[in-house]
Amino acid sequence: MAAEDGSDFDGLFMQVAERRRGIEPLFDSFFGFLRRRTDYFTADQAKAEQTVMQAFKKHMALAEHQMAAKDAAEKAEKAKRAARIAKEKAEAEAKNPSEEDVEEIVTAGAKAAMEAEEVVEPVTKNETTEDGNDSDDDPSKLKPNQGNGGDMDKYKWVQTLEEVTIYIPVPSTVSGKLVVCDIAAEHIKVGVKGQSEMVIDAKLHKLSLIHI
């Protein structure tokens, strides 16, 4: 059964095109066949010319449609690829945020402590706190931050009665696999693999409960 688009004759026409070595010689051979073996040119010249133009316009329209469909498919593929690259980039940035864009995840208790710290009036010199101790004006001692913790050179920490939260900025070039985070019962070590010095390498102190 012959194909509707005539593709089952492609092999035959390809052989003729290869032997004639070009499109124009192929047409010349085809019209020569019509002249020698049919009455195509002698029966009705106007109809013969019309038949040629109809076939030409038909296949020109099909070619333009195929070109448009191909261009649309290429544009869709480029847009899809660009969207995939943008998504992968966004996911990579989310996993490895830059030091300036590190988003602090503040727990409810730590946030409440920081907000409460903002409204507390500072204790002036020579004044005493509620527990009866004089305020410490020694400049060599660490001053508490807004979260009732401390701001260190490479990290900061805040605390509440229930928990302590530590914030360490991580450069965008450091992946999660390179982070060292060891927390034992009496020791904590946090840093980056391959670096000679840890960000935190300190002993944890036990707290004594005071029953009132």
JSON list of C-alpha atoms in Angstrom, two decimals:
[
{"chain": "A", "resi": 1, "resn": "MET", "atom": "CA", "xyz": [0.00, 0.00, 0.00]},
{"chain": "A", "resi": 2, "resn": "ALA", "atom": "CA", "xyz": [1.43, 3.35, -1.05]},
{"chain": "A", "resi": 3, "resn": "ALA", "atom": "CA", "xyz": [2.03, 6.02, 1.57]},
{"chain": "A", "resi": 4, "resn": "GLU", "atom": "CA", "xyz": [-0.25, 9.07, 1.42]},
{"chain": "A", "resi": 5, "resn": "ASP", "atom": "CA", "xyz": [2.68, 11.50, 1.31]},
{"chain": "A", "resi": 6, "resn": "GLY", "atom": "CA", "xyz": [4.45, 9.55, -1.48]},
{"chain": "A", "resi": 7, "resn": "SER", "atom": "CA", "xyz": [7.43, 8.75, 0.74]},
{"chain": "A", "resi": 8, "resn": "ASP", "atom": "CA", "xyz": [7.45, 5.14, -0.48]},
{"chain": "A", "resi": 9, "resn": "PHE", "atom": "CA", "xyz": [9.00, 6.44, -3.73]},
{"chain": "A", "resi": 10, "resn": "ASP", "atom": "CA", "xyz": [11.82, 8.29, -1.93]},
{"chain": "A", "resi": 11, "resn": "GLY", "atom": "CA", "xyz": [14.28, 5.46, -2.58]},
{"chain": "A", "resi": 12, "resn": "LEU", "atom": "CA", "xyz": [13.57, 5.47, -6.28]},
{"chain": "A", "resi": 13, "resn": "PHE", "atom": "CA", "xyz": [13.78, 9.27, -6.62]},
{"chain": "A", "resi": 14, "resn": "MET", "atom": "CA", "xyz": [16.97, 9.32, -4.54]},
{"chain": "A", "resi": 15, "resn": "GLN", "atom": "CA", "xyz": [18.61, 6.92, -6.95]},
{"chain": "A", "resi": 16, "resn": "VAL", "atom": "CA", "xyz": [17.63, 9.10, -9.91]},
{"chain": "A", "resi": 17, "resn": "ALA", "atom": "CA", "xyz": [18.82, 12.26, -8.10]},
{"chain": "A", "resi": 18, "resn": "GLU", "atom": "CA", "xyz": [22.16, 10.64, -7.31]},
{"chain": "A", "resi": 19, "resn": "ARG", "atom": "CA", "xyz": [22.62, 9.52, -10.93]},
{"chain": "A", "resi": 20, "resn": "ARG", "atom": "CA", "xyz": [21.58, 12.91, -12.33]},
{"chain": "A", "resi": 21, "resn": "ARG", "atom": "CA", "xyz": [23.58, 14.76, -9.60]},
{"chain": "A", "resi": 22, "resn": "GLY", "atom": "CA", "xyz": [21.28, 17.64, -8.85]},
{"chain": "A", "resi": 23, "resn": "ILE", "atom": "CA", "xyz": [17.72, 18.96, -8.59]},
{"chain": "A", "resi": 24, "resn": "GLU", "atom": "CA", "xyz": [17.60, 20.64, -12.02]},
{"chain": "A", "resi": 25, "resn": "PRO", "atom": "CA", "xyz": [18.81, 17.53, -13.87]},
{"chain": "A", "resi": 26, "resn": "LEU", "atom": "CA", "xyz": [16.25, 15.50, -11.88]},
{"chain": "A", "resi": 27, "resn": "PHE", "atom": "CA", "xyz": [13.43, 17.80, -13.10]},
{"chain": "A", "resi": 28, "resn": "ASP", "atom": "CA", "xyz": [14.80, 17.64, -16.60]},
{"chain": "A", "resi": 29, "resn": "SER", "atom": "CA", "xyz": [14.71, 13.84, -16.54]},
{"chain": "A", "resi": 30, "resn": "PHE", "atom": "CA", "xyz": [11.19, 13.79, -15.12]},
{"chain": "A", "resi": 31, "resn": "PHE", "atom": "CA", "xyz": [9.74, 16.21, -17.69]},
{"chain": "A", "resi": 32, "resn": "GLY", "atom": "CA", "xyz": [11.62, 14.32, -20.39]},
{"chain": "A", "resi": 33, "resn": "PHE", "atom": "CA", "xyz": [9.83, 11.18, -19.27]},
{"chain": "A", "resi": 34, "resn": "LEU", "atom": "CA", "xyz": [6.46, 13.00, -19.48]},
{"chain": "A", "resi": 35, "resn": "ARG", "atom": "CA", "xyz": [7.31, 14.26, -22.95]},
{"chain": "A", "resi": 36, "resn": "ARG", "atom": "CA", "xyz": [8.42, 10.89, -24.28]},
{"chain": "A", "resi": 37, "resn": "ARG", "atom": "CA", "xyz": [5.92, 8.56, -22.65]},
{"chain": "A", "resi": 38, "resn": "THR", "atom": "CA", "xyz": [2.77, 10.66, -22.09]},
{"chain": "A", "resi": 39, "resn": "ASP", "atom": "CA", "xyz": [0.63, 13.32, -23.77]},
{"chain": "A", "resi": 40, "resn": "TYR", "atom": "CA", "xyz": [1.17, 15.74, -20.87]},
{"chain": "A", "resi": 41, "resn": "PHE", "atom": "CA", "xyz": [2.51, 18.56, -23.09]},
{"chain": "A", "resi": 42, "resn": "THR", "atom": "CA", "xyz": [0.31, 17.98, -26.12]},
{"chain": "A", "resi": 43, "resn": "ALA", "atom": "CA", "xyz": [-3.13, 17.39, -24.60]},
{"chain": "A", "resi": 44, "resn": "ASP", "atom": "CA", "xyz": [-3.70, 20.74, -22.86]},
{"chain": "A", "resi": 45, "resn": "GLN", "atom": "CA", "xyz": [-0.78, 23.12, -22.39]},
{"chain": "A", "resi": 46, "resn": "ALA", "atom": "CA", "xyz": [-2.62, 25.44, -19.97]},
{"chain": "A", "resi": 47, "resn": "LYS", "atom": "CA", "xyz": [-3.74, 22.53, -17.81]},
{"chain": "A", "resi": 48, "resn": "ALA", "atom": "CA", "xyz": [-0.20, 21.09, -17.84]},
{"chain": "A", "resi": 49, "resn": "GLU", "atom": "CA", "xyz": [1.23, 24.35, -16.54]},
{"chain": "A", "resi": 50, "resn": "GLN", "atom": "CA", "xyz": [-1.56, 24.64, -13.95]},
{"chain": "A", "resi": 51, "resn": "THR", "atom": "CA", "xyz": [-0.87, 21.09, -12.71]},
{"chain": "A", "resi": 52, "resn": "VAL", "atom": "CA", "xyz": [2.81, 21.90, -12.19]},
{"chain": "A", "resi": 53, "resn": "MET", "atom": "CA", "xyz": [2.02, 25.11, -10.26]},
{"chain": "A", "resi": 54, "resn": "GLN", "atom": "CA", "xyz": [-0.56, 23.37, -8.06]},
{"chain": "A", "resi": 55, "resn": "ALA", "atom": "CA", "xyz": [1.94, 20.70, -7.07]},
{"chain": "A", "resi": 56, "resn": "PHE", "atom": "CA", "xyz": [4.61, 23.36, -6.47]},
{"chain": "A", "resi": 57, "resn": "LYS", "atom": "CA", "xyz": [2.35, 25.53, -4.24]},
{"chain": "A", "resi": 58, "resn": "LYS", "atom": "CA", "xyz": [1.09, 22.48, -2.33]},
{"chain": "A", "resi": 59, "resn": "HIS", "atom": "CA", "xyz": [4.56, 21.30, -1.38]},
{"chain": "A", "resi": 60, "resn": "MET", "atom": "CA", "xyz": [5.82, 24.85, -0.75]},
{"chain": "A", "resi": 61, "resn": "ALA", "atom": "CA", "xyz": [3.04, 25.29, 1.83]},
{"chain": "A", "resi": 62, "resn": "LEU", "atom": "CA", "xyz": [3.91, 21.94, 3.42]},
{"chain": "A", "resi": 63, "resn": "ALA", "atom": "CA", "xyz": [7.60, 22.93, 3.59]},
{"chain": "A", "resi": 64, "resn": "GLU", "atom": "CA", "xyz": [6.79, 26.28, 5.22]},
{"chain": "A", "resi": 65, "resn": "HIS", "atom": "CA", "xyz": [4.57, 24.53, 7.76]},
{"chain": "A", "resi": 66, "resn": "GLN", "atom": "CA", "xyz": [7.33, 22.06, 8.61]},
{"chain": "A", "resi": 67, "resn": "MET", "atom": "CA", "xyz": [9.86, 24.89, 8.97]},
{"chain": "A", "resi": 68, "resn": "ALA", "atom": "CA", "xyz": [7.54, 26.80, 11.31]},
{"chain": "A", "resi": 69, "resn": "ALA", "atom": "CA", "xyz": [6.89, 23.69, 13.42]},
{"chain": "A", "resi": 70, "resn": "LYS", "atom": "CA", "xyz": [10.64, 23.00, 13.64]},
{"chain": "A", "resi": 71, "resn": "ASP", "atom": "CA", "xyz": [11.38, 26.60, 14.70]},
{"chain": "A", "resi": 72, "resn": "ALA", "atom": "CA", "xyz": [8.64, 26.46, 17.36]},
{"chain": "A", "resi": 73, "resn": "ALA", "atom": "CA", "xyz": [9.99, 23.16, 18.70]},
{"chain": "A", "resi": 74, "resn": "GLU", "atom": "CA", "xyz": [13.54, 24.58, 18.90]},
{"chain": "A", "resi": 75, "resn": "LYS", "atom": "CA", "xyz": [12.33, 27.71, 20.74]},
{"chain": "A", "resi": 76, "resn": "ALA", "atom": "CA", "xyz": [10.33, 25.57, 23.18]},
{"chain": "A", "resi": 77, "resn": "GLU", "atom": "CA", "xyz": [13.37, 23.38, 23.81]},
{"chain": "A", "resi": 78, "resn": "LYS", "atom": "CA", "xyz": [15.58, 26.45, 24.42]},
{"chain": "A", "resi": 79, "resn": "ALA", "atom": "CA", "xyz": [13.01, 27.90, 26.85]},
{"chain": "A", "resi": 80, "resn": "LYS", "atom": "CA", "xyz": [12.76, 24.56, 28.64]},
{"chain": "A", "resi": 81, "resn": "ARG", "atom": "CA", "xyz": [16.54, 24.29, 28.88]},
{"chain": "A", "resi": 82, "resn": "ALA", "atom": "CA", "xyz": [16.83, 27.88, 30.17]},
{"chain": "A", "resi": 83, "resn": "ALA", "atom": "CA", "xyz": [14.14, 27.21, 32.80]},
{"chain": "A", "resi": 84, "resn": "ARG", "atom": "CA", "xyz": [15.94, 24.04, 33.91]},
{"chain": "A", "resi": 85, "resn": "ILE", "atom": "CA", "xyz": [19.27, 25.89, 34.21]},
{"chain": "A", "resi": 86, "resn": "ALA", "atom": "CA", "xyz": [17.62, 28.70, 36.19]},
{"chain": "A", "resi": 87, "resn": "LYS", "atom": "CA", "xyz": [15.98, 26.17, 38.50]},
{"chain": "A", "resi": 88, "resn": "GLU", "atom": "CA", "xyz": [19.25, 24.32, 39.08]},
{"chain": "A", "resi": 89, "resn": "LYS", "atom": "CA", "xyz": [21.02, 27.62, 39.79]},
{"chain": "A", "resi": 90, "resn": "ALA", "atom": "CA", "xyz": [18.33, 28.67, 42.28]},
{"chain": "A", "resi": 91, "resn": "GLU", "atom": "CA", "xyz": [18.53, 25.28, 44.02]},
{"chain": "A", "resi": 92, "resn": "ALA", "atom": "CA", "xyz": [22.34, 25.53, 44.21]},
{"chain": "A", "resi": 93, "resn": "GLU", "atom": "CA", "xyz": [22.12, 29.04, 45.68]},
{"chain": "A", "resi": 94, "resn": "ALA", "atom": "CA", "xyz": [19.54, 27.84, 48.20]},
{"chain": "A", "resi": 95, "resn": "LYS", "atom": "CA", "xyz": [21.84, 25.00, 49.30]},
{"chain": "A", "resi": 96, "resn": "ASN", "atom": "CA", "xyz": [24.95, 27.21, 49.38]},
{"chain": "A", "resi": 97, "resn": "PRO", "atom": "CA", "xyz": [23.88, 30.78, 50.27]},
{"chain": "A", "resi": 98, "resn": "SER", "atom": "CA", "xyz": [26.52, 33.50, 50.19]},
{"chain": "A", "resi": 99, "resn": "GLU", "atom": "CA", "xyz": [27.79, 34.98, 53.41]},
{"chain": "A", "resi": 100, "resn": "GLU", "atom": "CA", "xyz": [25.82, 38.19, 52.84]},
{"chain": "A", "resi": 101, "resn": "ASP", "atom": "CA", "xyz": [22.60, 36.35, 52.03]},
{"chain": "A", "resi": 102, "resn": "VAL", "atom": "CA", "xyz": [22.61, 33.84, 54.89]},
{"chain": "A", "resi": 103, "resn": "GLU", "atom": "CA", "xyz": [19.08, 33.76, 56.21]},
{"chain": "A", "resi": 104, "resn": "GLU", "atom": "CA", "xyz": [18.87, 33.50, 59.98]},
{"chain": "A", "resi": 105, "resn": "ILE", "atom": "CA", "xyz": [16.40, 30.88, 61.15]},
{"chain": "A", "resi": 106, "resn": "VAL", "atom": "CA", "xyz": [15.40, 32.22, 64.53]},
{"chain": "A", "resi": 107, "resn": "THR", "atom": "CA", "xyz": [13.41, 29.96, 66.83]},
{"chain": "A", "resi": 108, "resn": "ALA", "atom": "CA", "xyz": [10.36, 31.36, 68.56]},
{"chain": "A", "resi": 109, "resn": "GLY", "atom": "CA", "xyz": [12.08, 31.48, 71.93]},
{"chain": "A", "resi": 110, "resn": "ALA", "atom": "CA", "xyz": [15.22, 33.16, 70.57]},
{"chain": "A", "resi": 111, "resn": "LYS", "atom": "CA", "xyz": [13.17, 35.72, 68.64]},
{"chain": "A", "resi": 112, "resn": "ALA", "atom": "CA", "xyz": [11.15, 36.56, 71.74]},
{"chain": "A", "resi": 113, "resn": "ALA", "atom": "CA", "xyz": [14.35, 37.03, 73.71]},
{"chain": "A", "resi": 114, "resn": "MET", "atom": "CA", "xyz": [15.78, 39.36, 71.07]},
{"chain": "A", "resi": 115, "resn": "GLU", "atom": "CA", "xyz": [12.59, 41.43, 70.94]},
{"chain": "A", "resi": 116, "resn": "ALA", "atom": "CA", "xyz": [12.47, 41.64, 74.72]},
{"chain": "A", "resi": 117, "resn": "GLU", "atom": "CA", "xyz": [16.10, 42.76, 74.79]},
{"chain": "A", "resi": 118, "resn": "GLU", "atom": "CA", "xyz": [15.27, 45.72, 72.53]},
{"chain": "A", "resi": 119, "resn": "VAL", "atom": "CA", "xyz": [12.77, 47.22, 74.97]},
{"chain": "A", "resi": 120, "resn": "VAL", "atom": "CA", "xyz": [14.87, 46.77, 78.09]},
{"chain": "A", "resi": 121, "resn": "GLU", "atom": "CA", "xyz": [16.38, 50.07, 79.23]},
{"chain": "A", "resi": 122, "resn": "PRO", "atom": "CA", "xyz": [20.17, 49.91, 79.57]},
{"chain": "A", "resi": 123, "resn": "VAL", "atom": "CA", "xyz": [21.61, 49.93, 83.08]},
{"chain": "A", "resi": 124, "resn": "THR", "atom": "CA", "xyz": [23.58, 53.11, 83.62]},
{"chain": "A", "resi": 125, "resn": "LYS", "atom": "CA", "xyz": [26.82, 53.32, 85.50]},
{"chain": "A", "resi": 126, "resn": "ASN", "atom": "CA", "xyz": [26.63, 52.87, 89.28]},
{"chain": "A", "resi": 127, "resn": "GLU", "atom": "CA", "xyz": [23.10, 51.46, 88.98]},
{"chain": "A", "resi": 128, "resn": "THR", "atom": "CA", "xyz": [22.33, 47.98, 90.24]},
{"chain": "A", "resi": 129, "resn": "THR", "atom": "CA", "xyz": [20.34, 45.29, 88.53]},
{"chain": "A", "resi": 130, "resn": "GLU", "atom": "CA", "xyz": [17.34, 43.54, 90.03]},
{"chain": "A", "resi": 131, "resn": "ASP", "atom": "CA", "xyz": [19.52, 40.79, 91.47]},
{"chain": "A", "resi": 132, "resn": "GLY", "atom": "CA", "xyz": [21.54, 43.36, 93.41]},
{"chain": "A", "resi": 133, "resn": "ASN", "atom": "CA", "xyz": [24.75, 43.10, 91.34]},
{"chain": "A", "resi": 134, "resn": "ASP", "atom": "CA", "xyz": [26.44, 46.16, 89.93]},
{"chain": "A", "resi": 135, "resn": "SER", "atom": "CA", "xyz": [26.51, 46.42, 86.14]},
{"chain": "A", "resi": 136, "resn": "ASP", "atom": "CA", "xyz": [29.82, 45.37, 84.63]},
{"chain": "A", "resi": 137, "resn": "ASP", "atom": "CA", "xyz": [31.48, 48.24, 82.74]},
{"chain": "A", "resi": 138, "resn": "ASP", "atom": "CA", "xyz": [34.71, 46.36, 82.06]},
{"chain": "A", "resi": 139, "resn": "PRO", "atom": "CA", "xyz": [35.42, 46.95, 78.30]},
{"chain": "A", "resi": 140, "resn": "SER", "atom": "CA", "xyz": [37.47, 43.74, 78.11]},
{"chain": "A", "resi": 141, "resn": "LYS", "atom": "CA", "xyz": [34.44, 41.60, 78.84]},
{"chain": "A", "resi": 142, "resn": "LEU", "atom": "CA", "xyz": [32.02, 40.42, 76.13]},
{"chain": "A", "resi": 143, "resn": "LYS", "atom": "CA", "xyz": [28.89, 42.52, 75.89]},
{"chain": "A", "resi": 144, "resn": "PRO", "atom": "CA", "xyz": [25.62, 40.64, 75.32]},
{"chain": "A", "resi": 145, "resn": "ASN", "atom": "CA", "xyz": [23.88, 41.09, 71.98]},
{"chain": "A", "resi": 146, "resn": "GLN", "atom": "CA", "xyz": [20.16, 41.55, 71.39]},
{"chain": "A", "resi": 147, "resn": "GLY", "atom": "CA", "xyz": [19.55, 37.83, 71.83]},
{"chain": "A", "resi": 148, "resn": "ASN", "atom": "CA", "xyz": [21.17, 37.77, 75.30]},
{"chain": "A", "resi": 149, "resn": "GLY", "atom": "CA", "xyz": [24.17, 36.02, 73.73]},
{"chain": "A", "resi": 150, "resn": "GLY", "atom": "CA", "xyz": [27.39, 37.17, 72.13]},
{"chain": "A", "resi": 151, "resn": "ASP", "atom": "CA", "xyz": [28.83, 38.31, 68.79]},
{"chain": "A", "resi": 152, "resn": "MET", "atom": "CA", "xyz": [32.13, 36.55, 68.12]},
{"chain": "A", "resi": 153, "resn": "ASP", "atom": "CA", "xyz": [34.62, 37.01, 65.28]},
{"chain": "A", "resi": 154, "resn": "LYS", "atom": "CA", "xyz": [33.34, 34.09, 63.20]},
{"chain": "A", "resi": 155, "resn": "TYR", "atom": "CA", "xyz": [29.90, 33.42, 64.63]},
{"chain": "A", "resi": 156, "resn": "LYS", "atom": "CA", "xyz": [27.24, 34.68, 67.03]},
{"chain": "A", "resi": 157, "resn": "TRP", "atom": "CA", "xyz": [24.87, 33.05, 69.46]},
{"chain": "A", "resi": 158, "resn": "VAL", "atom": "CA", "xyz": [21.61, 33.85, 71.24]},
{"chain": "A", "resi": 159, "resn": "GLN", "atom": "CA", "xyz": [19.92, 32.09, 74.13]},
{"chain": "A", "resi": 160, "resn": "THR", "atom": "CA", "xyz": [16.71, 31.65, 76.05]},
{"chain": "A", "resi": 161, "resn": "LEU", "atom": "CA", "xyz": [15.95, 29.74, 79.22]},
{"chain": "A", "resi": 162, "resn": "GLU", "atom": "CA", "xyz": [15.36, 26.61, 77.17]},
{"chain": "A", "resi": 163, "resn": "GLU", "atom": "CA", "xyz": [17.90, 26.70, 74.35]},
{"chain": "A", "resi": 164, "resn": "VAL", "atom": "CA", "xyz": [20.99, 28.19, 72.74]},
{"chain": "A", "resi": 165, "resn": "THR", "atom": "CA", "xyz": [21.11, 28.99, 69.00]},
{"chain": "A", "resi": 166, "resn": "ILE", "atom": "CA", "xyz": [24.41, 29.50, 67.13]},
{"chain": "A", "resi": 167, "resn": "TYR", "atom": "CA", "xyz": [24.63, 31.29, 63.76]},
{"chain": "A", "resi": 168, "resn": "ILE", "atom": "CA", "xyz": [27.67, 30.70, 61.52]},
{"chain": "A", "resi": 169, "resn": "PRO", "atom": "CA", "xyz": [27.93, 32.41, 58.10]},
{"chain": "A", "resi": 170, "resn": "VAL", "atom": "CA", "xyz": [28.94, 29.94, 55.38]},
{"chain": "A", "resi": 171, "resn": "PRO", "atom": "CA", "xyz": [30.59, 31.11, 52.12]},
{"chain": "A", "resi": 172, "resn": "SER", "atom": "CA", "xyz": [28.84, 30.15, 48.89]},
{"chain": "A", "resi": 173, "resn": "THR", "atom": "CA", "xyz": [31.83, 28.02, 47.85]},
{"chain": "A", "resi": 174, "resn": "VAL", "atom": "CA", "xyz": [31.38, 25.64, 50.79]},
{"chain": "A", "resi": 175, "resn": "SER", "atom": "CA", "xyz": [28.99, 22.74, 50.21]},
{"chain": "A", "resi": 176, "resn": "GLY", "atom": "CA", "xyz": [27.18, 20.80, 52.93]},
{"chain": "A", "resi": 177, "resn": "LYS", "atom": "CA", "xyz": [29.55, 17.84, 52.53]},
{"chain": "A", "resi": 178, "resn": "LEU", "atom": "CA", "xyz": [32.50, 20.01, 53.60]},
{"chain": "A", "resi": 179, "resn": "VAL", "atom": "CA", "xyz": [30.92, 21.17, 56.86]},
{"chain": "A", "resi": 180, "resn": "VAL", "atom": "CA", "xyz": [32.15, 19.58, 60.10]},
{"chain": "A", "resi": 181, "resn": "CYS", "atom": "CA", "xyz": [29.63, 19.63, 62.95]},
{"chain": "A", "resi": 182, "resn": "ASP", "atom": "CA", "xyz": [30.41, 17.38, 65.92]},
{"chain": "A", "resi": 183, "resn": "ILE", "atom": "CA", "xyz": [28.40, 17.88, 69.10]},
{"chain": "A", "resi": 184, "resn": "ALA", "atom": "CA", "xyz": [29.25, 15.62, 72.03]},
{"chain": "A", "resi": 185, "resn": "ALA", "atom": "CA", "xyz": [28.10, 15.65, 75.62]},
{"chain": "A", "resi": 186, "resn": "GLU", "atom": "CA", "xyz": [30.91, 17.93, 76.76]},
{"chain": "A", "resi": 187, "resn": "HIS", "atom": "CA", "xyz": [32.42, 19.29, 73.54]},
{"chain": "A", "resi": 188, "resn": "ILE", "atom": "CA", "xyz": [31.40, 21.04, 70.29]},
{"chain": "A", "resi": 189, "resn": "LYS", "atom": "CA", "xyz": [33.40, 21.35, 67.08]},
{"chain": "A", "resi": 190, "resn": "VAL", "atom": "CA", "xyz": [32.19, 23.21, 63.98]},
{"chain": "A", "resi": 191, "resn": "GLY", "atom": "CA", "xyz": [34.22, 24.14, 60.91]},
{"chain": "A", "resi": 192, "resn": "VAL", "atom": "CA", "xyz": [35.15, 23.28, 57.34]},
{"chain": "A", "resi": 193, "resn": "LYS", "atom": "CA", "xyz": [37.06, 20.19, 56.24]},
{"chain": "A", "resi": 194, "resn": "GLY", "atom": "CA", "xyz": [40.62, 20.92, 55.15]},
{"chain": "A", "resi": 195, "resn": "GLN", "atom": "CA", "xyz": [40.97, 24.12, 57.18]},
{"chain": "A", "resi": 196, "resn": "SER", "atom": "CA", "xyz": [43.56, 24.13, 59.94]},
{"chain": "A", "resi": 197, "resn": "GLU", "atom": "CA", "xyz": [41.37, 26.01, 62.38]},
{"chain": "A", "resi": 198, "resn": "MET", "atom": "CA", "xyz": [37.79, 25.23, 63.37]},
{"chain": "A", "resi": 199, "resn": "VAL", "atom": "CA", "xyz": [35.20, 28.00, 63.69]},
{"chain": "A", "resi": 200, "resn": "ILE", "atom": "CA", "xyz": [34.20, 26.56, 67.08]},
{"chain": "A", "resi": 201, "resn": "ASP", "atom": "CA", "xyz": [36.27, 24.06, 69.06]},
{"chain": "A", "resi": 202, "resn": "ALA", "atom": "CA", "xyz": [35.32, 24.39, 72.71]},
{"chain": "A", "resi": 203, "resn": "LYS", "atom": "CA", "xyz": [34.22, 22.57, 75.81]},
{"chain": "A", "resi": 204, "resn": "LEU", "atom": "CA", "xyz": [30.57, 22.56, 76.82]},
{"chain": "A", "resi": 205, "resn": "HIS", "atom": "CA", "xyz": [29.87, 23.41, 80.45]},
{"chain": "A", "resi": 206, "resn": "LYS", "atom": "CA", "xyz": [27.32, 21.59, 82.49]},
{"chain": "A", "resi": 207, "resn": "LEU", "atom": "CA", "xyz": [24.57, 23.62, 84.08]},
{"chain": "A", "resi": 208, "resn": "SER", "atom": "CA", "xyz": [23.61, 23.16, 87.71]},
{"chain": "A", "resi": 209, "resn": "LEU", "atom": "CA", "xyz": [19.92, 23.39, 88.44]},
{"chain": "A", "resi": 210, "resn": "ILE", "atom": "CA", "xyz": [18.95, 25.61, 91.32]},
{"chain": "A", "resi": 211, "resn": "HIS", "atom": "CA", "xyz": [15.70, 24.60, 92.98]},
{"chain": "A", "resi": 212, "resn": "ILE", "atom": "CA", "xyz": [13.82, 27.42, 94.71]}
]
